[in-house]
mmCIF file of C-alpha atoms in Angstrom:
data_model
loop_
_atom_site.group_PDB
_atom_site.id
_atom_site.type_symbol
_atom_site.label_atom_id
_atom_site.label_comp_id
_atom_site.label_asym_id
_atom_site.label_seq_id
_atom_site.Cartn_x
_atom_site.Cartn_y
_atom_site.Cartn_z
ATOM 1 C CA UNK A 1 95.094 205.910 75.260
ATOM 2 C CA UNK A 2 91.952 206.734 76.759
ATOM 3 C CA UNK A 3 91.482 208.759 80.253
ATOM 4 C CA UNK A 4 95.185 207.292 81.271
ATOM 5 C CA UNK A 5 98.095 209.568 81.189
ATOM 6 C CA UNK A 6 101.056 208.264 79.242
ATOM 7 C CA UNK A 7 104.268 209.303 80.818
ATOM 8 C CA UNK A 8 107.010 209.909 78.915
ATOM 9 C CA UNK A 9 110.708 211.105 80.363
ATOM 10 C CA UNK A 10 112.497 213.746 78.810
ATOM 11 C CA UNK A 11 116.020 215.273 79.997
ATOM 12 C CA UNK A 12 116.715 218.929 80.208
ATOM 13 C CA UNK A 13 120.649 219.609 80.743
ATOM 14 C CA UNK A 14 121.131 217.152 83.887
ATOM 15 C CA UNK A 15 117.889 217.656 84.821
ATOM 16 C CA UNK A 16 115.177 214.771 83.896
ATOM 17 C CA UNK A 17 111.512 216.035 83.744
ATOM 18 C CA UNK A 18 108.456 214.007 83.289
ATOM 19 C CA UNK A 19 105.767 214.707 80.082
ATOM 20 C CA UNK A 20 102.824 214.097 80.897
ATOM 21 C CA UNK A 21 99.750 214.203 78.054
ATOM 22 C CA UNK A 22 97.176 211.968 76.768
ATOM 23 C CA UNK A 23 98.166 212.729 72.290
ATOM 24 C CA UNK A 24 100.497 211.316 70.540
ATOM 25 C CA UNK A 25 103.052 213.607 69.279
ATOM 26 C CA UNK A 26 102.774 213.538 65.644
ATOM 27 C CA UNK A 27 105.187 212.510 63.421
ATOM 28 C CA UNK A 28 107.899 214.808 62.115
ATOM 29 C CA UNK A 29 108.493 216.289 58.649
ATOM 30 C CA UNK A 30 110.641 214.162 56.314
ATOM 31 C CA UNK A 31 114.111 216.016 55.624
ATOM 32 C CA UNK A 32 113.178 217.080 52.367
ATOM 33 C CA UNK A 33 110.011 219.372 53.379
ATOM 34 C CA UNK A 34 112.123 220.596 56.625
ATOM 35 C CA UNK A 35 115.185 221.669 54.335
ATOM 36 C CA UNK A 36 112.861 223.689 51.913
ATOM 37 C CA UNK A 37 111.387 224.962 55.090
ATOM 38 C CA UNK A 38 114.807 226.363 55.910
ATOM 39 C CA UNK A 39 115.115 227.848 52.624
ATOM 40 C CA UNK A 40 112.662 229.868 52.662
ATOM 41 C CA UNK A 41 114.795 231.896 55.060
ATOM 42 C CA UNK A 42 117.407 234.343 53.156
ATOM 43 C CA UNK A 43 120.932 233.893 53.114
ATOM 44 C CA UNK A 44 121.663 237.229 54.661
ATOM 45 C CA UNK A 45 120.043 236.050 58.050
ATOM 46 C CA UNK A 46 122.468 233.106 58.298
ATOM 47 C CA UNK A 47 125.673 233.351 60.304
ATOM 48 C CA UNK A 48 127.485 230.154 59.550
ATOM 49 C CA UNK A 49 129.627 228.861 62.962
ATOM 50 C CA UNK A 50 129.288 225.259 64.095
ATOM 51 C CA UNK A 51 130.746 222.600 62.814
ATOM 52 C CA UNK A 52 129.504 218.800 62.553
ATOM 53 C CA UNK A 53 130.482 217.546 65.171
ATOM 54 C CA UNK A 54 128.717 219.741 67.221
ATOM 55 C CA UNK A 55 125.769 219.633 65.247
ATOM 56 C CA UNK A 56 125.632 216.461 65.916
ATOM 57 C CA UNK A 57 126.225 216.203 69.523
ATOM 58 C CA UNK A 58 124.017 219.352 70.577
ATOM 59 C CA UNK A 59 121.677 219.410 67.358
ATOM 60 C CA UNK A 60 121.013 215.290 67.184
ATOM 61 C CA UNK A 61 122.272 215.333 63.100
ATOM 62 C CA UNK A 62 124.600 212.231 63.049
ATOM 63 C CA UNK A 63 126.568 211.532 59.966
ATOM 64 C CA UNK A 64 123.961 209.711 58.185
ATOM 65 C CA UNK A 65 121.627 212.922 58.128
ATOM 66 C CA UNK A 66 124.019 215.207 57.685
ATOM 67 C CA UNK A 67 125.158 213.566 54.613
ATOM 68 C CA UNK A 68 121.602 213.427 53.062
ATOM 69 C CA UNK A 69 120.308 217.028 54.659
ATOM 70 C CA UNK A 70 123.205 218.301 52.232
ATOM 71 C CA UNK A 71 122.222 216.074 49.549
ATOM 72 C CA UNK A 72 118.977 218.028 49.869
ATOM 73 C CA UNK A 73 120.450 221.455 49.930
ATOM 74 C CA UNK A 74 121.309 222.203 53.791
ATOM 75 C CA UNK A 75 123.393 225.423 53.517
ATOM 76 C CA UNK A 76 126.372 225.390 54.959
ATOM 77 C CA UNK A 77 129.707 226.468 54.533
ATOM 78 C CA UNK A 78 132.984 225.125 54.328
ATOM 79 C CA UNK A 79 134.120 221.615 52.490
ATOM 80 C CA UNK A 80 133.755 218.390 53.798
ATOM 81 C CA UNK A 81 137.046 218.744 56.288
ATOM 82 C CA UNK A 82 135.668 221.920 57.956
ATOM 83 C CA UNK A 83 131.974 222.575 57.175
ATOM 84 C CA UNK A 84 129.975 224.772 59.594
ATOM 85 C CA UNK A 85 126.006 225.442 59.497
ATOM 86 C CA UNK A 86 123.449 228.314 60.805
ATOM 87 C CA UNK A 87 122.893 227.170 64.263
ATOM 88 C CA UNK A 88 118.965 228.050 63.756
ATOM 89 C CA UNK A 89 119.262 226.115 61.463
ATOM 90 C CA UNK A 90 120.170 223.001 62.825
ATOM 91 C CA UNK A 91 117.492 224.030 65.849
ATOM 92 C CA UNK A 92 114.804 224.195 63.555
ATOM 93 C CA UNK A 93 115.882 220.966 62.005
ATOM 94 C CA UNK A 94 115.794 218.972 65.916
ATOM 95 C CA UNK A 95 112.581 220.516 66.490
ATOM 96 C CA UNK A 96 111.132 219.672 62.685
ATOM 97 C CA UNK A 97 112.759 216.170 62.671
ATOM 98 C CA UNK A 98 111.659 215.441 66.404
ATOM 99 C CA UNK A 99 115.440 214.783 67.054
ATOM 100 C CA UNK A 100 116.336 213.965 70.688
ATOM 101 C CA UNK A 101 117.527 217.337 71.541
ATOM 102 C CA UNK A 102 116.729 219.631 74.278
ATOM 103 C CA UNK A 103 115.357 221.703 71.406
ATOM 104 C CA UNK A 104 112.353 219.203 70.507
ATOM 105 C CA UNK A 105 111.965 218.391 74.866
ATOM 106 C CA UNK A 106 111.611 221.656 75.975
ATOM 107 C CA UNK A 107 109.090 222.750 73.649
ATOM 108 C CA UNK A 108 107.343 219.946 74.621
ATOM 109 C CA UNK A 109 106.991 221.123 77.925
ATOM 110 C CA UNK A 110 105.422 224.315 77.396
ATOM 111 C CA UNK A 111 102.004 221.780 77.317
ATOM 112 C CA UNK A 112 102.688 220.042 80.407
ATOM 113 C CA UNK A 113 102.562 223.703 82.356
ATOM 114 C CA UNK A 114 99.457 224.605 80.366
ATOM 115 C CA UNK A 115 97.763 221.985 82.080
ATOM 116 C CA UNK A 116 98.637 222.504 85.373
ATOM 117 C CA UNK A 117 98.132 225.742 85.020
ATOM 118 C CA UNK A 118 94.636 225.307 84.477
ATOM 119 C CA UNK A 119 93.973 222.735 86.929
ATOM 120 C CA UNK A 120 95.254 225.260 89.697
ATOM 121 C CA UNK A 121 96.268 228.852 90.220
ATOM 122 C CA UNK A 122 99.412 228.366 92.170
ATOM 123 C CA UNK A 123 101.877 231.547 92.615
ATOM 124 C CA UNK A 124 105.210 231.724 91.059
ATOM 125 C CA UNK A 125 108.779 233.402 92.427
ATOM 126 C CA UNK A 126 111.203 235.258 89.481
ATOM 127 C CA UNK A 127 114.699 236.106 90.787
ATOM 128 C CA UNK A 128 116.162 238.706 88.443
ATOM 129 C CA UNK A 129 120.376 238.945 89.085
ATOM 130 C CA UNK A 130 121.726 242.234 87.208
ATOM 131 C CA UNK A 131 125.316 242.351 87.133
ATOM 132 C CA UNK A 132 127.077 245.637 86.562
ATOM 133 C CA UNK A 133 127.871 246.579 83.065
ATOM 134 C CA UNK A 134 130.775 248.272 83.938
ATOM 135 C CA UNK A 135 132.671 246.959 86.979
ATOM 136 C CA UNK A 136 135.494 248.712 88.910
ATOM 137 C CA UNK A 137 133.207 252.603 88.045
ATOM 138 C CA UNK A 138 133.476 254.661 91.140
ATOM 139 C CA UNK A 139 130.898 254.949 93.618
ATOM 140 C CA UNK A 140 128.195 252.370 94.360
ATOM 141 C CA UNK A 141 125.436 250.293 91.266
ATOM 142 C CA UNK A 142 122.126 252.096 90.403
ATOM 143 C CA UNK A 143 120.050 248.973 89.740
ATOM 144 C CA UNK A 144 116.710 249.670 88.905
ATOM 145 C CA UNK A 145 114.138 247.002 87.927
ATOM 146 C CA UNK A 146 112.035 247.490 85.064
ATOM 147 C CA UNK A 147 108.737 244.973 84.987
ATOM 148 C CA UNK A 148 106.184 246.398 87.608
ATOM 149 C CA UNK A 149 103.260 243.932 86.682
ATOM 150 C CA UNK A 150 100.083 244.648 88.215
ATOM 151 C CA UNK A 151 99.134 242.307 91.379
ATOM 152 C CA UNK A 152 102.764 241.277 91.979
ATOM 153 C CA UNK A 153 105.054 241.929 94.999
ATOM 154 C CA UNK A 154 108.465 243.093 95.237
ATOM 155 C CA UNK A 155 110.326 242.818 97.657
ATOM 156 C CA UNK A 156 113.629 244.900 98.416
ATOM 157 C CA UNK A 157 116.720 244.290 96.183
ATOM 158 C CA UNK A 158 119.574 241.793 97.495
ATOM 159 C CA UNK A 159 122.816 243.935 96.452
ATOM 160 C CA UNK A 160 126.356 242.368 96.771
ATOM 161 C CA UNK A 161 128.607 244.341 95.526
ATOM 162 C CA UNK A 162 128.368 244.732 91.417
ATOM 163 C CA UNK A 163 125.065 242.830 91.524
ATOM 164 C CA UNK A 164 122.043 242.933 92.653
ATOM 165 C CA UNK A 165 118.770 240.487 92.889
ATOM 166 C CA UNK A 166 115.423 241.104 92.608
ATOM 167 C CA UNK A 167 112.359 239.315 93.584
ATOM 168 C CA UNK A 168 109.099 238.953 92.477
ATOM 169 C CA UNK A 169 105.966 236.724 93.293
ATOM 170 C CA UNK A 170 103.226 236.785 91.072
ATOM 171 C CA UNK A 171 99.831 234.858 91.507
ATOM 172 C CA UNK A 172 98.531 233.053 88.692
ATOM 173 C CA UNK A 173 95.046 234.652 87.297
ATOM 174 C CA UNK A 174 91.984 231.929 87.916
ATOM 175 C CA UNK A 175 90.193 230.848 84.781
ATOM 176 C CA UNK A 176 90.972 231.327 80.874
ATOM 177 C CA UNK A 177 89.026 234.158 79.008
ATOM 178 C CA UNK A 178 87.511 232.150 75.799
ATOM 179 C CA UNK A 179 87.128 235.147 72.928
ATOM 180 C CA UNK A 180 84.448 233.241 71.153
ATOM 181 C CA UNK A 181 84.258 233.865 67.675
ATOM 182 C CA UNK A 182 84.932 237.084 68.194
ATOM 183 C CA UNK A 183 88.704 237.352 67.030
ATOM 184 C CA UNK A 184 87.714 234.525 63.884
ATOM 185 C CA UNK A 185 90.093 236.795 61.227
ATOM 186 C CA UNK A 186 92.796 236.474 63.933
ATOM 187 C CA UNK A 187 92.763 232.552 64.462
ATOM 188 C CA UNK A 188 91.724 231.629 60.503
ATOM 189 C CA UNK A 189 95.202 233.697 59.637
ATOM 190 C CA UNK A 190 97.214 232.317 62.741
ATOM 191 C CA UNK A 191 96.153 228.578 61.497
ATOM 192 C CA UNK A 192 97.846 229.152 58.249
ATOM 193 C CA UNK A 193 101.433 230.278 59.507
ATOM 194 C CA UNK A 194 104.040 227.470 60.520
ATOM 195 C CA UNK A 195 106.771 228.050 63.661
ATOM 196 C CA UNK A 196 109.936 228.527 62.759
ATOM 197 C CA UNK A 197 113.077 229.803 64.931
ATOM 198 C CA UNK A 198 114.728 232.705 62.496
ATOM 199 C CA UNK A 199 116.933 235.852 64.032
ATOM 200 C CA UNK A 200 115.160 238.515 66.011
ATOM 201 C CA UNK A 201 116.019 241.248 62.765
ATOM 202 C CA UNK A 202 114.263 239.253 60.620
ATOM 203 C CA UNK A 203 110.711 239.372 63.234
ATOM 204 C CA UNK A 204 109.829 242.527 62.836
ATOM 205 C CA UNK A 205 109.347 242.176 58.839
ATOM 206 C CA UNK A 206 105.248 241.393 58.640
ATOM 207 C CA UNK A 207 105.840 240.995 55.157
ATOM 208 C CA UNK A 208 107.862 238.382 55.387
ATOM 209 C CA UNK A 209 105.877 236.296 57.021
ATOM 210 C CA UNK A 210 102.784 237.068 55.006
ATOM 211 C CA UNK A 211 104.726 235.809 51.789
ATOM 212 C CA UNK A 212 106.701 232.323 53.601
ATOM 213 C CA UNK A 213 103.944 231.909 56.357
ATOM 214 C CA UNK A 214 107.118 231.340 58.464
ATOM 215 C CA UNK A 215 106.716 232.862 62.210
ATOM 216 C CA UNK A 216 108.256 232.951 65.383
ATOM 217 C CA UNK A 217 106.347 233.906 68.319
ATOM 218 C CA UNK A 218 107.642 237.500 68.176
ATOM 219 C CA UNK A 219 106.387 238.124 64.406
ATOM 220 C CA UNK A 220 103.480 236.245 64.821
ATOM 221 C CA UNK A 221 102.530 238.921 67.456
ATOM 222 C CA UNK A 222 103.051 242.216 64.902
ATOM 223 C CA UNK A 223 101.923 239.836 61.749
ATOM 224 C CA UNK A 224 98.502 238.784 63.574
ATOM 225 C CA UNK A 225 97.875 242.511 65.101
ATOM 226 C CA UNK A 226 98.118 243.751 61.687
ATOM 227 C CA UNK A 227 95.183 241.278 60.831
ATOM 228 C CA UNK A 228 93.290 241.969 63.572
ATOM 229 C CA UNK A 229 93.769 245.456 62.299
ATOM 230 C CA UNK A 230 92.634 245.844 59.192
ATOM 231 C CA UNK A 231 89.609 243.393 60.022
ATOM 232 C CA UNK A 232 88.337 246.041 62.310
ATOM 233 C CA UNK A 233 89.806 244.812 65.082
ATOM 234 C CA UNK A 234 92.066 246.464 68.561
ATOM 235 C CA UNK A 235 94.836 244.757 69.114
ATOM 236 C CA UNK A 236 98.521 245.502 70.501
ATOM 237 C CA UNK A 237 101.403 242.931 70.841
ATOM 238 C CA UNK A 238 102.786 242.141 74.031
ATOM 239 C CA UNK A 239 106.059 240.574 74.944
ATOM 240 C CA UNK A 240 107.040 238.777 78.340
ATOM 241 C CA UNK A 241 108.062 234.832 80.267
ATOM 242 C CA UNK A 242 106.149 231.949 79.140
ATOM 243 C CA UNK A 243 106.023 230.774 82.864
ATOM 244 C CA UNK A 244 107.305 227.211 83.110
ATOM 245 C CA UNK A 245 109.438 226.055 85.793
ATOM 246 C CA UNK A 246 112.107 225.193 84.991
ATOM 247 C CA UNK A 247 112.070 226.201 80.974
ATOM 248 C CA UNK A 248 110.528 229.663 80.983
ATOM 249 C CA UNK A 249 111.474 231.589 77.705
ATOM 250 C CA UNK A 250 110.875 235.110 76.227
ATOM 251 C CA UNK A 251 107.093 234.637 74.362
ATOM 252 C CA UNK A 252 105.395 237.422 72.653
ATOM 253 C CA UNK A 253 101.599 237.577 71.781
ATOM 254 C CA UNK A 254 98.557 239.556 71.213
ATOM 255 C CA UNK A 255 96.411 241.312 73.507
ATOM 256 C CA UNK A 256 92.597 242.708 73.010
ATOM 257 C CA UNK A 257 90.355 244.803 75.373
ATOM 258 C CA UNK A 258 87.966 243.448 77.612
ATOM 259 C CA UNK A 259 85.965 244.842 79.938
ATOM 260 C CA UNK A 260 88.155 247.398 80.117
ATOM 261 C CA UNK A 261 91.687 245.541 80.199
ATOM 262 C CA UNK A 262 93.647 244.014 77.721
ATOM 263 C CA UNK A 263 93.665 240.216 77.823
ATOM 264 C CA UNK A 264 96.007 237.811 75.993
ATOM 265 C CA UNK A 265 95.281 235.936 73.054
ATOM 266 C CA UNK A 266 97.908 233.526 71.735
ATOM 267 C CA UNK A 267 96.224 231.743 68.277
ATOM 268 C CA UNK A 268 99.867 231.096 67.273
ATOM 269 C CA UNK A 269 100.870 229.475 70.005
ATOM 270 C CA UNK A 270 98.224 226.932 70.658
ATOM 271 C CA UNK A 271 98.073 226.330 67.160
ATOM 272 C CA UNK A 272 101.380 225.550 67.292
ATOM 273 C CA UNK A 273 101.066 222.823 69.860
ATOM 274 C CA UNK A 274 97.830 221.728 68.337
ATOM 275 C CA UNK A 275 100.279 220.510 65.099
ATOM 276 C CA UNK A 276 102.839 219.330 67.078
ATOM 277 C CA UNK A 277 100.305 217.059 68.785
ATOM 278 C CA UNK A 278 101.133 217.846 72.559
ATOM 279 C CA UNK A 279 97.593 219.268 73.389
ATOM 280 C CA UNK A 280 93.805 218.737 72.545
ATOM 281 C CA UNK A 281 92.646 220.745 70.137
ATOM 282 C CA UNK A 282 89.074 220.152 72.332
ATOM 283 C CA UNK A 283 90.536 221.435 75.822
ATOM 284 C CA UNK A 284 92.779 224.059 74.218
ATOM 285 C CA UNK A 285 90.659 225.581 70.839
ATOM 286 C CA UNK A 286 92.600 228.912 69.470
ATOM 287 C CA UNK A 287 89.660 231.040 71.089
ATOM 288 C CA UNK A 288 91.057 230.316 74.473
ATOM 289 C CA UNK A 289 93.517 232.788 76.410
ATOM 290 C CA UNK A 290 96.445 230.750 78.049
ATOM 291 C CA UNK A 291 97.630 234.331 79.671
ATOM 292 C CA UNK A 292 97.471 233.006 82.996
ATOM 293 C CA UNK A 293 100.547 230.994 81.810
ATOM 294 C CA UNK A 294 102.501 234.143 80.675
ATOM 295 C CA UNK A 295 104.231 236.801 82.966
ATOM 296 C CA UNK A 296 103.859 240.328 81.428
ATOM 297 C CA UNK A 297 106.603 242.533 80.794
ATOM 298 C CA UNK A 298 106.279 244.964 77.584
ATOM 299 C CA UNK A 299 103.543 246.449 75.801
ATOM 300 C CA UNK A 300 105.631 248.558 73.947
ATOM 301 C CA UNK A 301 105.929 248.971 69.788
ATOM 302 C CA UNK A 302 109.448 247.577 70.226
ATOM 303 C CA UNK A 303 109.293 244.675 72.543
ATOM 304 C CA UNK A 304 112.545 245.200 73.460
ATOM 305 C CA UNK A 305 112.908 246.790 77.097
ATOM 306 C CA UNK A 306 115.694 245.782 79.153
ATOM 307 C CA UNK A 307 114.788 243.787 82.382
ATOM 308 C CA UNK A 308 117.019 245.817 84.933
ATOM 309 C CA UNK A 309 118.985 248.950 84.442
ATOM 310 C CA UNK A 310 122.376 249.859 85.392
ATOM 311 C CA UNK A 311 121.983 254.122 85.521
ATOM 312 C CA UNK A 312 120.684 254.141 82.468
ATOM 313 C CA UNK A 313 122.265 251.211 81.113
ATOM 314 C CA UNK A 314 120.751 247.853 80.088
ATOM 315 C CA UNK A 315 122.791 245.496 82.961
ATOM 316 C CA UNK A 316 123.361 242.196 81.768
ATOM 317 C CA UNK A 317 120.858 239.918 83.611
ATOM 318 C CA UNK A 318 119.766 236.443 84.177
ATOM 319 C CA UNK A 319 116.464 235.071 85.669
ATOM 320 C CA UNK A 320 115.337 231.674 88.187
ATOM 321 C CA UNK A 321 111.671 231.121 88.445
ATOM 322 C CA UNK A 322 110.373 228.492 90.281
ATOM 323 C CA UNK A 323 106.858 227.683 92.085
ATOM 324 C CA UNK A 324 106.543 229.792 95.447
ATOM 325 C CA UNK A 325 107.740 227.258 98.436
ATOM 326 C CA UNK A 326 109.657 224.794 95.456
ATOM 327 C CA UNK A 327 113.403 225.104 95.212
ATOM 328 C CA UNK A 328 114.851 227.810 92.713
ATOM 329 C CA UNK A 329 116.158 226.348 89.279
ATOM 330 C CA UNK A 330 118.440 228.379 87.140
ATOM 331 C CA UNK A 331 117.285 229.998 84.118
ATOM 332 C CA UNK A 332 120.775 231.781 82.753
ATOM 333 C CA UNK A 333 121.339 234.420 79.859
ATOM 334 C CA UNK A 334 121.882 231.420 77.639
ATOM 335 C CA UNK A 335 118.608 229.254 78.063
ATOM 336 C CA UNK A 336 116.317 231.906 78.471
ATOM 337 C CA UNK A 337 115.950 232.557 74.717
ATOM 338 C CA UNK A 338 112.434 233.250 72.806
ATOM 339 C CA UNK A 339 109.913 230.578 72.421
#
């Protein structure tokens, strides 16, 4: 295609955003080598509850795949009158398959804000809405937010009643830190592992992805700091928002020291989009830092601090981001999931 864009439209809920990229996306895996790819997860890490039709409505698998996904082993359970499937299962198939599915478009997207990104270092707005954890308690909510990035502002907290909003603006760093061949061990290993979407219990298990080479962003973090590790390397994973109006997600990657900070490295991720075809492997090589794209938020061994607390309780909390001056777009409980 040259130097001209190619546009392509893809639909997020009711909202229609436009790709923009100069690759073809590649083709997907045939059925066969995405089913063994799903097999390779264990049993025990499958909770069986939807049933066709809504795989097919939400997931893309009409009858005709569904019949010949379980011809090639798709587990499921159930007969034929009331059969139900892992729903990561069927997400890893839409994604895998490149089935029409907000699943394969939003992923997709994460490229689009990579680019801009790096074409300008415009600020960004997060809302955080806690919501008391226990309503009708006496006396008045304790919210207290939890992310205090460096160079952000916050502004006072919006309370009504059992809930309370926060607000933070963050300016996008300027320019991409490009590790050289310095972290080599780190991007060789991170080119071998393929994304998959498994349960968070299952991420913290290095071992497990050393033997299947499966990985989602959060064990590719602990996996690829163990490498860095033991080739002599300091690392520490990291955990935060992949910042993409209107499709930011929980990401996790790896940070090293430089100059005296720690900067983000994300060889999993780009590689990631390098084999799914949505960026340029010349533009974007693994040595590259795309952490002004991500919003920090945990550098902690478990990755797993709450946002906002309630006393000392996690409160249940959902997040809008949006470009400072743009209008706000939702980003629930429900849609802000891990990349």
């Amino acid at each position: 295609m040259g130097n001209e864009a190619a546009w392509r439209t893809v639909m997020f809920d009711e909202q229609y955003l436009t790709m923009e990229g100069e690759f073809a996306v590649r083709p997907a895996i045939n059925a066969a080598e995405a089913v063994q790819k799903l097999l390779r997860i264990p049993s025990a890490y499958r909770q069986f509850s939807v049933g066709a039709d809504i795989a097919h409505k939400q997931y893309g698998v009409n009858e005709e795949l569904l019949e010949e996904l379980l011809d090639l082993g798709l587990p499921h359970t159930g007969s034929s009158t009331k059969i139900t499937f892992d729903p990561l299962d069927l997400e890893n198939l839409s994604i895998d398959l490149r089935l029409p599915t907000v699943y394969w478009r939003s992923n997709r997207w994460w490229s689009k804000y990579l680019g801009e990104v790096k074409q300008s270092a415009g600020g960004l707005e997060l809302r955080f809405t806690a919501t008391c954890p226990q309503p009708g308690h006496e006396g008045d909510c304790a919210f207290t937010l939890i992310p205090r990035p460096e160079g952000a502002s916050l502004t006072p907290p919006q309370r009504h009643g059992d809930s309370a909003v926060f607000c933070i603006r963050v300016d996008s760093p300027v320019g991409f830190h490009d590790f050289g061949n310095s972290i080599d061990p780190v991007i060789a290993e991170a080119r071998t592992l393929e994304f998959h979407k498994f349960r968070k219990d299952l991420s913290y298990d290095t071992g497990f992805v050393r033997e299947t080479r499966l990985a989602n962003c959060l064990s590719a973090a602990f996996y690829l700091v163990e490498v860095a590790c033991n080739n002599g390397l300091v690392a520490r994973p990291a955990a935060g928002l992949l910042m993409a109006p209107p499709l930011s997600a929980w990401h996790a990657w790896i940070e090293f020291p430089i100059d005296g900070s720690w900067t983000a490295a994300d060889p999993f991720f780009l590689n990631t989009l390098q084999c799914w075809g949505v960026i340029d492997p010349v533009e974007w090589p693994l040595s590259v830092s795309p952490g002004p794209a991500f919003f920090h938020l945990d550098a902690t061994d478990s990755l797993n601090s709450p946002l906002v607390l309630h006393g000392n309780i996690p409160a249940d909390c959902s997040m809008t981001v949006s470009r400072q001056g743009s209008p706000v777009l939702a980003v629930g409980p429900k849609r802000l999931g891990w990349m």
